[in-house]
XYZ file of N, CA, C and O in Angstrom:
768
model
N 8.653 -110.272 236.994
C 9.074 -109.578 235.794
C 9.933 -110.520 234.961
O 10.770 -111.233 235.493
N 9.777 -110.508 233.652
C 10.481 -111.438 232.778
C 11.870 -110.964 232.404
O 12.791 -111.756 232.367
N 12.038 -109.710 232.091
C 13.359 -109.174 231.765
C 13.815 -108.304 232.923
O 13.060 -107.488 233.422
N 15.016 -108.520 233.368
C 15.525 -107.698 234.451
C 17.022 -107.530 234.285
O 17.663 -108.239 233.511
N 17.565 -106.573 235.005
C 19.002 -106.373 235.018
C 19.535 -106.856 236.349
O 19.026 -106.490 237.401
N 20.533 -107.697 236.290
C 21.202 -108.177 237.479
C 22.438 -107.315 237.669
O 23.323 -107.311 236.828
N 22.461 -106.578 238.743
C 23.619 -105.740 239.000
C 24.780 -106.601 239.453
O 24.658 -107.392 240.378
N 25.896 -106.459 238.779
C 27.111 -107.108 239.227
C 27.703 -106.254 240.337
O 28.247 -106.743 241.297
N 27.553 -104.967 240.219
C 27.988 -104.029 241.238
C 26.781 -103.161 241.582
O 26.375 -102.336 240.780
N 26.186 -103.383 242.754
C 25.007 -102.613 243.141
C 25.336 -101.158 243.424
O 24.486 -100.295 243.313
N 26.566 -100.900 243.789
C 26.985 -99.555 244.134
C 27.689 -98.895 242.961
O 28.421 -99.539 242.224
N 27.473 -97.608 242.819
C 28.261 -96.840 241.872
C 29.687 -96.782 242.397
O 29.916 -96.662 243.593
N 30.657 -96.848 241.486
C 32.067 -96.788 241.831
C 32.660 -95.518 241.236
O 32.403 -95.194 240.080
N 33.450 -94.804 242.043
C 34.120 -93.615 241.524
C 35.015 -93.992 240.361
O 35.706 -95.017 240.405
N 35.005 -93.156 239.341
C 35.862 -93.400 238.185
C 37.321 -93.270 238.611
O 37.698 -92.290 239.248
N 38.150 -94.269 238.257
C 39.569 -94.156 238.603
C 40.263 -93.107 237.737
O 39.865 -92.863 236.599
N 41.308 -92.504 238.279
C 42.073 -91.521 237.532
C 42.728 -92.163 236.310
O 42.798 -91.578 235.244
N 43.201 -93.385 236.483
C 43.806 -94.123 235.376
C 43.702 -95.617 235.672
O 43.374 -96.018 236.769
N 43.972 -96.428 234.648
C 43.962 -97.870 234.821
C 42.815 -98.543 234.106
O 41.797 -97.927 233.791
N 43.011 -99.835 233.832
C 42.022 -100.638 233.125
C 41.097 -101.339 234.107
O 41.496 -101.710 235.208
N 39.844 -101.548 233.665
C 38.828 -102.203 234.478
C 38.272 -103.366 233.668
O 37.759 -103.167 232.563
N 38.357 -104.557 234.186
C 37.847 -105.760 233.516
C 36.323 -105.691 233.459
O 35.672 -105.366 234.447
N 35.756 -105.997 232.294
C 34.301 -106.043 232.130
C 33.834 -107.429 232.569
O 34.182 -108.425 231.950
N 33.050 -107.526 233.644
C 32.599 -108.839 234.105
C 31.460 -109.405 233.248
O 30.506 -108.694 232.943
N 31.596 -110.643 232.811
C 30.506 -111.377 232.144
C 29.839 -110.619 231.005
O 28.623 -110.642 230.873
N 30.588 -109.945 230.180
C 30.046 -109.175 229.052
C 28.953 -108.209 229.498
O 27.929 -108.032 228.840
N 29.155 -107.580 230.631
C 28.156 -106.684 231.216
C 28.044 -105.382 230.443
O 28.968 -104.955 229.759
N 26.887 -104.749 230.581
C 26.684 -103.403 230.083
C 27.369 -102.442 231.049
O 27.438 -102.699 232.251
N 27.860 -101.328 230.530
C 28.539 -100.329 231.347
C 27.598 -99.151 231.544
O 27.024 -98.631 230.590
N 27.447 -98.734 232.792
C 26.665 -97.548 233.128
C 27.621 -96.468 233.600
O 28.511 -96.739 234.411
N 27.428 -95.252 233.094
C 28.289 -94.129 233.467
C 27.408 -92.962 233.888
O 26.419 -92.648 233.234
N 27.803 -92.310 234.965
C 27.056 -91.178 235.495
C 27.853 -89.904 235.248
O 29.060 -89.866 235.464
N 27.154 -88.847 234.791
C 27.811 -87.551 234.588
C 26.874 -86.419 234.983
O 25.647 -86.560 234.881
N 27.460 -85.318 235.409
C 26.675 -84.124 235.706
C 26.978 -82.991 234.721
O 26.580 -81.849 234.939
N 27.668 -83.323 233.619
C 28.003 -82.313 232.611
C 26.734 -81.696 232.012
O 25.717 -82.372 231.842
N 26.834 -80.426 231.654
C 25.729 -79.716 231.012
C 26.078 -79.463 229.547
O 27.253 -79.317 229.195
N 25.058 -79.407 228.707
C 25.267 -79.067 227.299
C 25.908 -77.680 227.245
O 25.477 -76.753 227.921
N 26.965 -77.581 226.467
C 27.695 -76.331 226.355
C 28.956 -76.288 227.208
O 29.760 -75.364 227.074
N 29.154 -77.273 228.110
C 30.375 -77.324 228.938
C 31.633 -77.490 228.091
O 32.710 -77.066 228.483
N 31.494 -78.181 226.935
C 32.639 -78.428 226.069
C 33.527 -79.576 226.531
O 34.546 -79.858 225.914
N 33.162 -80.246 227.622
C 33.961 -81.358 228.140
C 33.521 -82.661 227.492
O 32.425 -82.763 226.939
N 34.391 -83.674 227.588
C 34.155 -84.964 226.932
C 33.812 -86.063 227.918
O 34.487 -86.226 228.944
N 32.784 -86.837 227.590
C 32.517 -88.120 228.228
C 33.126 -89.151 227.283
O 32.825 -89.136 226.088
N 33.990 -90.024 227.810
C 34.697 -90.948 226.921
C 34.906 -92.288 227.610
O 35.299 -92.348 228.765
N 34.640 -93.358 226.859
C 34.929 -94.711 227.306
C 35.754 -95.388 226.218
O 35.443 -95.290 225.034
N 36.824 -96.048 226.637
C 37.729 -96.748 225.723
C 37.663 -98.240 226.012
O 37.634 -98.644 227.179
N 37.644 -99.032 224.964
C 37.622 -100.492 225.108
C 38.955 -101.087 224.661
O 39.591 -100.587 223.737
N 39.333 -102.188 225.318
C 40.521 -102.956 224.946
C 40.201 -104.437 225.101
O 39.240 -104.814 225.773
N 41.050 -105.272 224.496
C 40.960 -106.698 224.784
C 41.930 -106.997 225.930
O 42.622 -106.105 226.423
N 41.983 -108.255 226.366
C 42.852 -108.618 227.486
C 44.332 -108.439 227.182
O 45.145 -108.334 228.097
N 44.693 -108.395 225.904
C 46.096 -108.196 225.520
C 46.495 -106.722 225.543
O 47.648 -106.388 225.332
N 45.516 -105.831 225.784
C 45.805 -104.401 225.826
C 45.649 -103.693 224.499
O 45.974 -102.506 224.391
N 45.132 -104.391 223.479
C 44.905 -103.776 222.169
C 43.601 -102.976 222.190
O 42.598 -103.431 222.731
N 43.598 -101.811 221.557
C 42.388 -101.007 221.458
C 41.330 -101.768 220.665
O 41.612 -102.366 219.628
N 40.084 -101.739 221.168
C 38.968 -102.372 220.464
C 37.843 -101.364 220.213
O 36.701 -101.740 220.031
N 38.201 -100.076 220.206
C 37.224 -99.037 219.913
C 36.942 -98.167 221.117
O 37.508 -98.346 222.197
N 36.057 -97.230 220.923
C 35.694 -96.325 221.999
C 34.577 -95.398 221.568
O 34.238 -95.303 220.394
N 33.999 -94.727 222.553
C 32.908 -93.779 222.323
C 33.251 -92.479 223.028
O 33.706 -92.467 224.175
N 32.994 -91.371 222.324
C 33.256 -90.047 222.884
C 32.056 -89.158 222.612
O 31.539 -89.132 221.498
N 31.612 -88.446 223.633
C 30.521 -87.486 223.506
C 31.015 -86.156 224.064
O 31.374 -86.069 225.239
N 31.071 -85.138 223.213
C 31.485 -83.816 223.637
C 30.235 -83.001 223.967
O 29.322 -82.900 223.148
N 30.202 -82.443 225.164
C 29.053 -81.662 225.617
C 29.152 -80.229 225.104
O 29.203 -79.266 225.855
N 29.201 -80.107 223.778
C 29.164 -78.811 223.108
C 27.695 -78.462 222.878
O 26.804 -79.194 223.280
N 27.442 -77.365 222.226
C 26.072 -77.000 221.885
C 25.988 -76.788 220.382
O 26.444 -75.761 219.891
N 25.486 -77.776 219.626
C 24.878 -79.033 220.057
C 25.948 -80.087 220.394
O 27.085 -79.988 219.946
N 25.556 -81.123 221.172
C 26.497 -82.192 221.516
C 26.963 -82.940 220.264
O 26.206 -83.117 219.310
N 28.214 -83.365 220.283
C 28.810 -84.128 219.177
C 29.301 -85.465 219.712
O 29.725 -85.553 220.860
N 29.260 -86.503 218.841
C 29.732 -87.817 219.251
C 30.660 -88.386 218.194
O 30.713 -87.927 217.057
N 31.373 -89.422 218.584
C 32.226 -90.143 217.653
C 32.557 -91.519 218.182
O 32.575 -91.744 219.400
N 32.759 -92.454 217.259
C 33.243 -93.788 217.597
C 34.708 -93.819 217.193
O 35.035 -93.740 216.007
N 35.566 -93.877 218.188
C 36.996 -93.696 217.990
C 37.585 -94.777 217.105
O 37.242 -95.947 217.217
N 38.462 -94.342 216.207
C 39.082 -95.192 215.197
C 38.040 -95.766 214.234
O 38.192 -96.863 213.716
N 36.977 -95.004 214.025
C 35.952 -95.360 213.032
C 35.418 -94.091 212.385
O 35.747 -93.804 211.247
N 34.568 -93.334 213.111
C 34.043 -92.103 212.537
C 35.091 -91.005 212.537
O 35.011 -90.063 211.749
N 36.064 -91.108 213.425
C 37.230 -90.228 213.479
C 38.254 -90.938 214.344
O 37.903 -91.799 215.150
N 39.489 -90.557 214.217
C 40.531 -91.208 215.004
C 40.323 -90.963 216.498
O 40.262 -91.911 217.287
N 40.166 -89.692 216.895
C 40.051 -89.367 218.317
C 38.959 -88.356 218.643
O 38.741 -88.061 219.817
N 38.270 -87.812 217.653
C 37.347 -86.706 217.896
C 35.879 -87.114 217.809
O 35.518 -88.060 217.126
N 35.055 -86.334 218.495
C 33.603 -86.421 218.375
C 33.208 -85.377 217.335
O 33.251 -84.183 217.613
N 32.851 -85.835 216.145
C 32.626 -84.900 215.039
C 31.237 -85.008 214.416
O 30.967 -84.340 213.433
N 30.355 -85.803 214.976
C 29.017 -85.991 214.408
C 27.949 -85.447 215.355
O 28.042 -85.626 216.574
N 26.915 -84.804 214.798
C 25.794 -84.342 215.618
C 24.972 -85.534 216.084
O 24.724 -86.465 215.306
N 24.527 -85.498 217.343
C 23.630 -86.551 217.834
C 22.355 -86.561 216.991
O 21.822 -85.490 216.678
N 21.846 -87.741 216.638
C 20.629 -87.798 215.826
C 19.355 -87.456 216.606
O 18.306 -87.234 216.014
N 19.442 -87.424 217.936
C 18.307 -87.086 218.807
C 18.797 -86.101 219.865
O 20.002 -85.957 220.093
N 17.859 -85.434 220.524
C 18.238 -84.529 221.612
C 18.704 -85.329 222.817
O 18.167 -86.401 223.122
N 19.679 -84.804 223.511
C 20.165 -85.419 224.738
C 19.107 -85.216 225.814
O 18.624 -84.098 226.013
N 18.687 -86.288 226.508
C 17.666 -86.130 227.551
C 18.134 -85.186 228.660
O 19.330 -85.028 228.908
N 17.170 -84.590 229.339
C 17.476 -83.722 230.470
C 18.084 -84.540 231.603
O 17.942 -85.773 231.655
N 18.753 -83.867 232.511
C 19.290 -84.537 233.689
C 18.138 -85.085 234.536
O 17.019 -84.561 234.498
N 18.421 -86.133 235.311
C 17.397 -86.694 236.194
C 17.198 -85.785 237.411
O 17.823 -84.728 237.524
N 16.331 -86.193 238.325
C 16.011 -85.377 239.494
C 17.211 -85.124 240.400
O 17.223 -84.166 241.171
N 18.227 -85.992 240.315
C 19.439 -85.832 241.125
C 20.514 -85.004 240.415
O 21.617 -84.843 240.942
N 20.210 -84.538 239.192
C 21.152 -83.695 238.458
C 22.164 -84.459 237.615
O 23.208 -83.917 237.273
N 21.834 -85.712 237.269
C 22.761 -86.540 236.484
C 22.113 -87.039 235.206
O 20.895 -87.136 235.095
N 22.973 -87.390 234.269
C 22.591 -88.186 233.112
C 23.284 -89.529 233.288
O 24.479 -89.582 233.570
N 22.525 -90.612 233.108
C 23.063 -91.965 233.232
C 23.150 -92.554 231.834
O 22.132 -92.758 231.171
N 24.374 -92.821 231.388
C 24.608 -93.412 230.076
C 24.787 -94.915 230.230
O 25.487 -95.377 231.118
N 24.134 -95.651 229.349
C 24.282 -97.104 229.290
C 24.954 -97.425 227.959
O 24.479 -97.005 226.904
N 26.047 -98.169 228.009
C 26.756 -98.594 226.810
C 26.728 -100.113 226.795
O 27.221 -100.765 227.718
N 26.114 -100.683 225.765
C 26.040 -102.134 225.650
C 26.573 -102.572 224.294
O 26.540 -101.808 223.335
N 27.090 -103.791 224.257
C 27.550 -104.310 222.974
C 26.328 -104.557 222.102
O 25.231 -104.838 222.585
N 26.525 -104.426 220.776
C 25.414 -104.549 219.834
C 25.917 -105.208 218.557
O 26.963 -104.842 218.042
N 25.169 -106.163 218.058
C 25.541 -106.808 216.801
C 26.849 -107.551 216.934
O 27.190 -108.064 218.000
N 27.609 -107.580 215.859
C 28.869 -108.304 215.855
C 29.934 -107.595 216.677
O 30.552 -108.180 217.551
N 30.169 -106.323 216.412
C 31.226 -105.577 217.099
C 30.815 -104.163 217.470
O 31.662 -103.333 217.779
N 29.529 -103.872 217.447
C 29.071 -102.512 217.658
C 28.678 -102.203 219.088
O 28.865 -103.001 220.000
N 28.119 -101.013 219.261
C 27.677 -100.531 220.559
C 26.297 -99.895 220.422
O 25.940 -99.378 219.370
N 25.553 -99.929 221.506
C 24.279 -99.236 221.595
C 24.381 -98.300 222.801
O 24.719 -98.742 223.903
N 24.099 -97.018 222.585
C 24.267 -96.000 223.614
C 22.894 -95.431 223.978
O 22.160 -94.971 223.109
N 22.587 -95.450 225.273
C 21.349 -94.861 225.782
C 21.698 -93.855 226.865
O 22.752 -93.936 227.494
N 20.784 -92.910 227.094
C 20.939 -91.940 228.169
C 19.604 -91.795 228.880
O 18.586 -91.535 228.221
N 19.599 -91.970 230.178
C 18.381 -91.898 230.992
C 17.260 -92.709 230.348
O 16.130 -92.253 230.223
N 17.610 -93.926 229.928
C 16.683 -94.909 229.334
C 16.144 -94.512 227.956
O 15.182 -95.104 227.475
N 16.739 -93.517 227.299
C 16.354 -93.147 225.935
C 17.487 -93.508 224.988
O 18.634 -93.113 225.207
N 17.170 -94.267 223.937
C 18.173 -94.677 222.962
C 18.705 -93.467 222.206
O 17.941 -92.669 221.675
N 20.033 -93.343 222.176
C 20.675 -92.260 221.429
C 21.191 -92.748 220.089
O 20.932 -92.147 219.058
N 21.977 -93.843 220.120
C 22.678 -94.300 218.920
C 22.803 -95.819 218.953
O 23.138 -96.396 219.981
N 22.562 -96.437 217.813
C 22.898 -97.841 217.602
C 23.975 -97.859 216.530
O 23.794 -97.284 215.460
N 25.083 -98.507 216.820
C 26.262 -98.429 215.966
C 26.805 -99.815 215.662
O 26.999 -100.633 216.558
N 27.011 -100.087 214.390
C 27.698 -101.302 213.933
C 28.778 -100.845 212.959
O 28.479 -100.247 211.927
N 30.058 -101.076 213.273
C 31.120 -100.599 212.385
C 31.061 -101.269 211.014
O 30.749 -102.447 210.892
N 31.352 -100.480 209.992
C 31.369 -100.983 208.616
C 32.135 -99.976 207.760
O 32.432 -98.868 208.214
N 32.438 -100.344 206.524
C 33.096 -99.407 205.612
C 32.245 -98.169 205.374
O 32.764 -97.072 205.198
N 30.915 -98.327 205.378
C 30.019 -97.201 205.142
C 30.044 -96.204 206.304
O 29.916 -95.002 206.098
N 30.205 -96.701 207.519
C 30.211 -95.839 208.706
C 31.607 -95.317 209.001
O 31.791 -94.157 209.358
N 32.598 -96.168 208.865
C 33.982 -95.821 209.208
C 34.692 -95.223 208.003
O 35.750 -95.706 207.579
N 34.110 -94.191 207.450
C 34.686 -93.550 206.266
C 36.027 -92.924 206.612
O 36.181 -92.295 207.646
N 36.989 -93.123 205.761
C 38.317 -92.591 205.994
C 39.196 -93.483 206.849
O 40.389 -93.275 206.953
N 38.612 -94.486 207.470
C 39.369 -95.377 208.356
C 39.256 -96.820 207.895
O 39.520 -97.749 208.652
N 38.869 -97.021 206.629
C 38.639 -98.379 206.122
C 39.888 -99.240 206.171
O 39.796 -100.461 206.195
N 41.071 -98.618 206.230
C 42.318 -99.392 206.249
C 42.530 -100.108 207.571
O 43.166 -101.157 207.600
N 41.994 -99.581 208.682
C 42.310 -100.228 209.949
C 41.160 -100.357 210.946
O 41.366 -100.854 212.039
N 39.937 -99.942 210.636
C 38.873 -100.042 211.618
C 38.609 -101.484 212.034
O 38.311 -101.758 213.189
N 38.738 -102.439 211.086
C 38.509 -103.851 211.433
C 39.542 -104.349 212.444
O 39.233 -105.170 213.299
N 40.788 -103.856 212.325
C 41.824 -104.257 213.272
C 41.499 -103.797 214.683
O 41.944 -104.406 215.652
N 40.740 -102.727 214.813
C 40.355 -102.214 216.131
C 39.015 -102.789 216.569
O 38.920 -103.461 217.586
N 37.975 -102.545 215.806
C 36.609 -102.897 216.219
C 36.316 -104.391 216.091
O 35.321 -104.872 216.627
N 37.148 -105.158 215.399
C 36.917 -106.595 215.224
C 37.373 -107.453 216.399
O 37.198 -108.660 216.380
N 37.923 -106.841 217.430
C 38.419 -107.584 218.588
C 37.392 -107.558 219.724
O 36.539 -106.668 219.787
N 37.502 -108.513 220.633
C 36.600 -108.593 221.786
C 36.800 -107.401 222.716
O 37.927 -106.985 222.975
N 35.696 -106.904 223.237
C 35.718 -105.811 224.201
C 35.699 -106.435 225.599
O 34.669 -106.876 226.072
N 36.879 -106.446 226.273
C 37.014 -107.153 227.544
C 37.404 -106.244 228.706
O 37.244 -106.614 229.868
N 37.906 -105.058 228.402
C 38.411 -104.130 229.406
C 37.981 -102.724 229.011
O 37.876 -102.417 227.826
N 37.705 -101.876 230.007
C 37.434 -100.468 229.740
C 38.447 -99.603 230.487
O 39.062 -100.045 231.460
N 38.596 -98.383 230.008
C 39.282 -97.357 230.782
C 38.676 -96.016 230.402
O 37.937 -95.904 229.432
N 38.965 -95.014 231.216
C 38.398 -93.693 231.012
C 39.477 -92.661 230.687
O 39.349 -91.483 231.033
N 40.539 -93.093 230.003
C 41.600 -92.171 229.606
C 41.016 -91.034 228.759
O 40.199 -91.277 227.878
N 41.404 -89.826 229.055
C 40.991 -88.597 228.370
C 39.530 -88.231 228.623
O 39.006 -87.327 228.001
N 38.858 -88.917 229.549
C 37.490 -88.581 229.915
C 37.498 -87.429 230.915
O 38.327 -87.391 231.822
N 36.577 -86.497 230.745
C 36.436 -85.370 231.674
C 35.019 -85.282 232.229
O 34.670 -84.300 232.875
N 34.190 -86.318 231.968
C 32.792 -86.210 232.348
C 32.253 -87.284 233.269
O 31.340 -87.024 234.047
N 32.773 -88.492 233.200
C 32.242 -89.583 234.010
C 32.661 -89.373 235.460
O 33.837 -89.166 235.754
N 31.685 -89.393 236.370
C 31.994 -89.294 237.792
C 32.013 -90.672 238.436
O 32.849 -90.937 239.293
N 31.069 -91.536 238.031
C 30.967 -92.890 238.591
C 30.539 -93.860 237.497
O 29.987 -93.446 236.481
N 30.755 -95.153 237.744
C 30.357 -96.186 236.787
C 29.905 -97.428 237.547
O 30.176 -97.587 238.751
N 29.206 -98.328 236.834
C 28.864 -99.652 237.353
C 28.548 -100.558 236.179
O 28.423 -100.104 235.041
N 28.418 -101.847 236.460
C 28.124 -102.860 235.447
C 26.804 -103.559 235.767
O 26.441 -103.704 236.929
N 26.101 -104.027 234.731
C 24.900 -104.841 234.901
C 24.763 -105.760 233.694
O 25.195 -105.422 232.594
N 24.142 -106.918 233.914
C 23.904 -107.900 232.861
C 22.407 -108.084 232.720
O 21.706 -108.272 233.710
N 21.895 -108.025 231.484
C 20.479 -108.272 231.255
C 20.242 -109.762 231.332
O 20.971 -110.558 230.746
N 19.206 -110.149 232.064
C 18.878 -111.559 232.237
C 17.440 -111.810 231.844
O 16.611 -110.916 231.875
N 17.138 -113.050 231.499
C 15.780 -113.482 231.233
C 15.406 -114.450 232.332
O 16.134 -115.400 232.609
N 14.286 -114.198 232.970
C 13.866 -115.029 234.088
C 12.543 -115.699 233.735
O 11.614 -115.050 233.285
N 12.464 -117.005 233.936
C 11.207 -117.717 233.742
C 11.173 -118.907 234.681
O 12.153 -119.617 234.853
N 10.040 -119.099 235.321
C 9.814 -120.212 236.240
C 10.952 -120.355 237.255
O 11.426 -121.449 237.538
N 11.400 -119.218 237.783
C 12.392 -119.254 238.841
C 13.819 -119.458 238.384
O 14.727 -119.466 239.191
N 14.068 -119.640 237.095
C 15.429 -119.828 236.601
C 15.884 -118.560 235.902
O 15.147 -117.950 235.158
N 17.117 -118.195 236.123
C 17.681 -117.013 235.482
C 18.913 -117.428 234.706
O 19.728 -118.178 235.187
N 19.020 -116.920 233.474
C 20.213 -117.185 232.659
C 20.521 -115.953 231.843
O 19.630 -115.212 231.458
N 21.753 -115.726 231.577
C 22.150 -114.556 230.789
C 21.560 -114.655 229.397
O 21.663 -115.681 228.738
N 20.926 -113.573 228.931
C 20.323 -113.591 227.596
C 21.384 -113.730 226.521
O 21.093 -114.176 225.427
N 22.620 -113.370 226.830
C 23.670 -113.475 225.825
C 24.156 -114.894 225.656
O 24.810 -115.210 224.684
N 23.857 -115.770 226.605
C 24.301 -117.153 226.463
C 23.162 -118.070 226.018
O 23.370 -119.241 225.780
N 21.968 -117.556 225.919
C 20.837 -118.369 225.475
C 20.811 -118.465 223.961
O 21.146 -117.531 223.263
N 20.335 -119.579 223.460
C 20.108 -119.679 222.023
C 18.841 -118.894 221.689
O 18.047 -118.572 222.560
N 18.649 -118.582 220.440
C 17.461 -117.840 220.019
C 16.189 -118.601 220.390
O 15.212 -118.008 220.843
N 16.207 -119.907 220.245
C 15.044 -120.723 220.584
C 14.722 -120.603 222.071
O 13.572 -120.424 222.459
N 15.727 -120.709 222.938
C 15.502 -120.606 224.376
C 14.986 -119.230 224.748
O 14.122 -119.099 225.607
N 15.505 -118.212 224.096
C 15.088 -116.846 224.389
C 13.615 -116.656 224.025
O 12.844 -116.109 224.802
N 13.222 -117.113 222.839
C 11.825 -117.000 222.400
C 10.912 -117.795 223.328
O 9.836 -117.333 223.704
N 11.352 -118.979 223.730
C 10.557 -119.798 224.646
C 10.371 -119.089 225.986
O 9.280 -119.102 226.560
N 11.419 -118.452 226.479
C 11.325 -117.739 227.749
C 10.361 -116.567 227.644
O 9.578 -116.310 228.553
N 10.383 -115.852 226.527
C 9.459 -114.736 226.331
C 8.024 -115.254 226.253
O 7.109 -114.668 226.823
N 7.821 -116.380 225.583
C 6.501 -116.972 225.498
C 5.982 -117.326 226.892
O 4.826 -117.047 227.230
N 6.814 -117.936 227.714
C 6.413 -118.303 229.080
C 6.048 -117.038 229.855
O 5.041 -117.002 230.557
N 6.843 -115.980 229.726
C 6.545 -114.722 230.407
C 5.225 -114.135 229.925
O 4.429 -113.643 230.715
N 4.991 -114.212 228.629
C 3.748 -113.713 228.038
C 2.556 -114.492 228.608
O 1.539 -113.918 228.979
N 2.686 -115.808 228.674
C 1.598 -116.645 229.171
C 1.321 -116.369 230.658
O 0.200 -116.532 231.112
N 2.326 -115.964 231.395
C 2.153 -115.666 232.813
C 1.282 -114.436 233.025
O 0.733 -114.245 234.101
N 1.131 -113.619 231.995
C 0.288 -112.424 232.111
C -1.191 -112.767 232.100
O -2.014 -111.969 232.522
N -1.541 -113.928 231.584
C -2.957 -114.314 231.462
C -3.370 -115.334 232.483
O -2.736 -116.028 233.093
């Protein structure tokens, strides 16, 4: 397989009651929840840099319909926007698995059970009402997470997307565009 995820932590880890968790190697964050639509509880992930400064966050309220927000952008602390797509059903084990990955310059891409929910890049057009300070928050590196004020995440883990070709694996985030295209070409040629 040409594209794969390398688990940094193969095991799910129970969400800590409090405290910061270092994001290893710019990994994607996976969060597991058993919340149901209409519970009214919040799934929330907060980002910080190594200095402890807020670098944004994502909140999903399991209301009916579910609402989301990008903290200190679409609202200071609330989930006030309707999801643009339906939330996927729980998997066979009764969970929804959320994947949060960095996107673009300072944004996030949110998926649930392998279905894309939201692609977000902060800007004056998106961060209405917060144009005075959203750059001070979202313009910093996302190096640490915590689950403060979260009521939905039961477990989490990290994974890094890798590109594999001819037995060599390298992080797709550290490859140049040329190397990435070349690796995809090699993978494509391996199909024939």
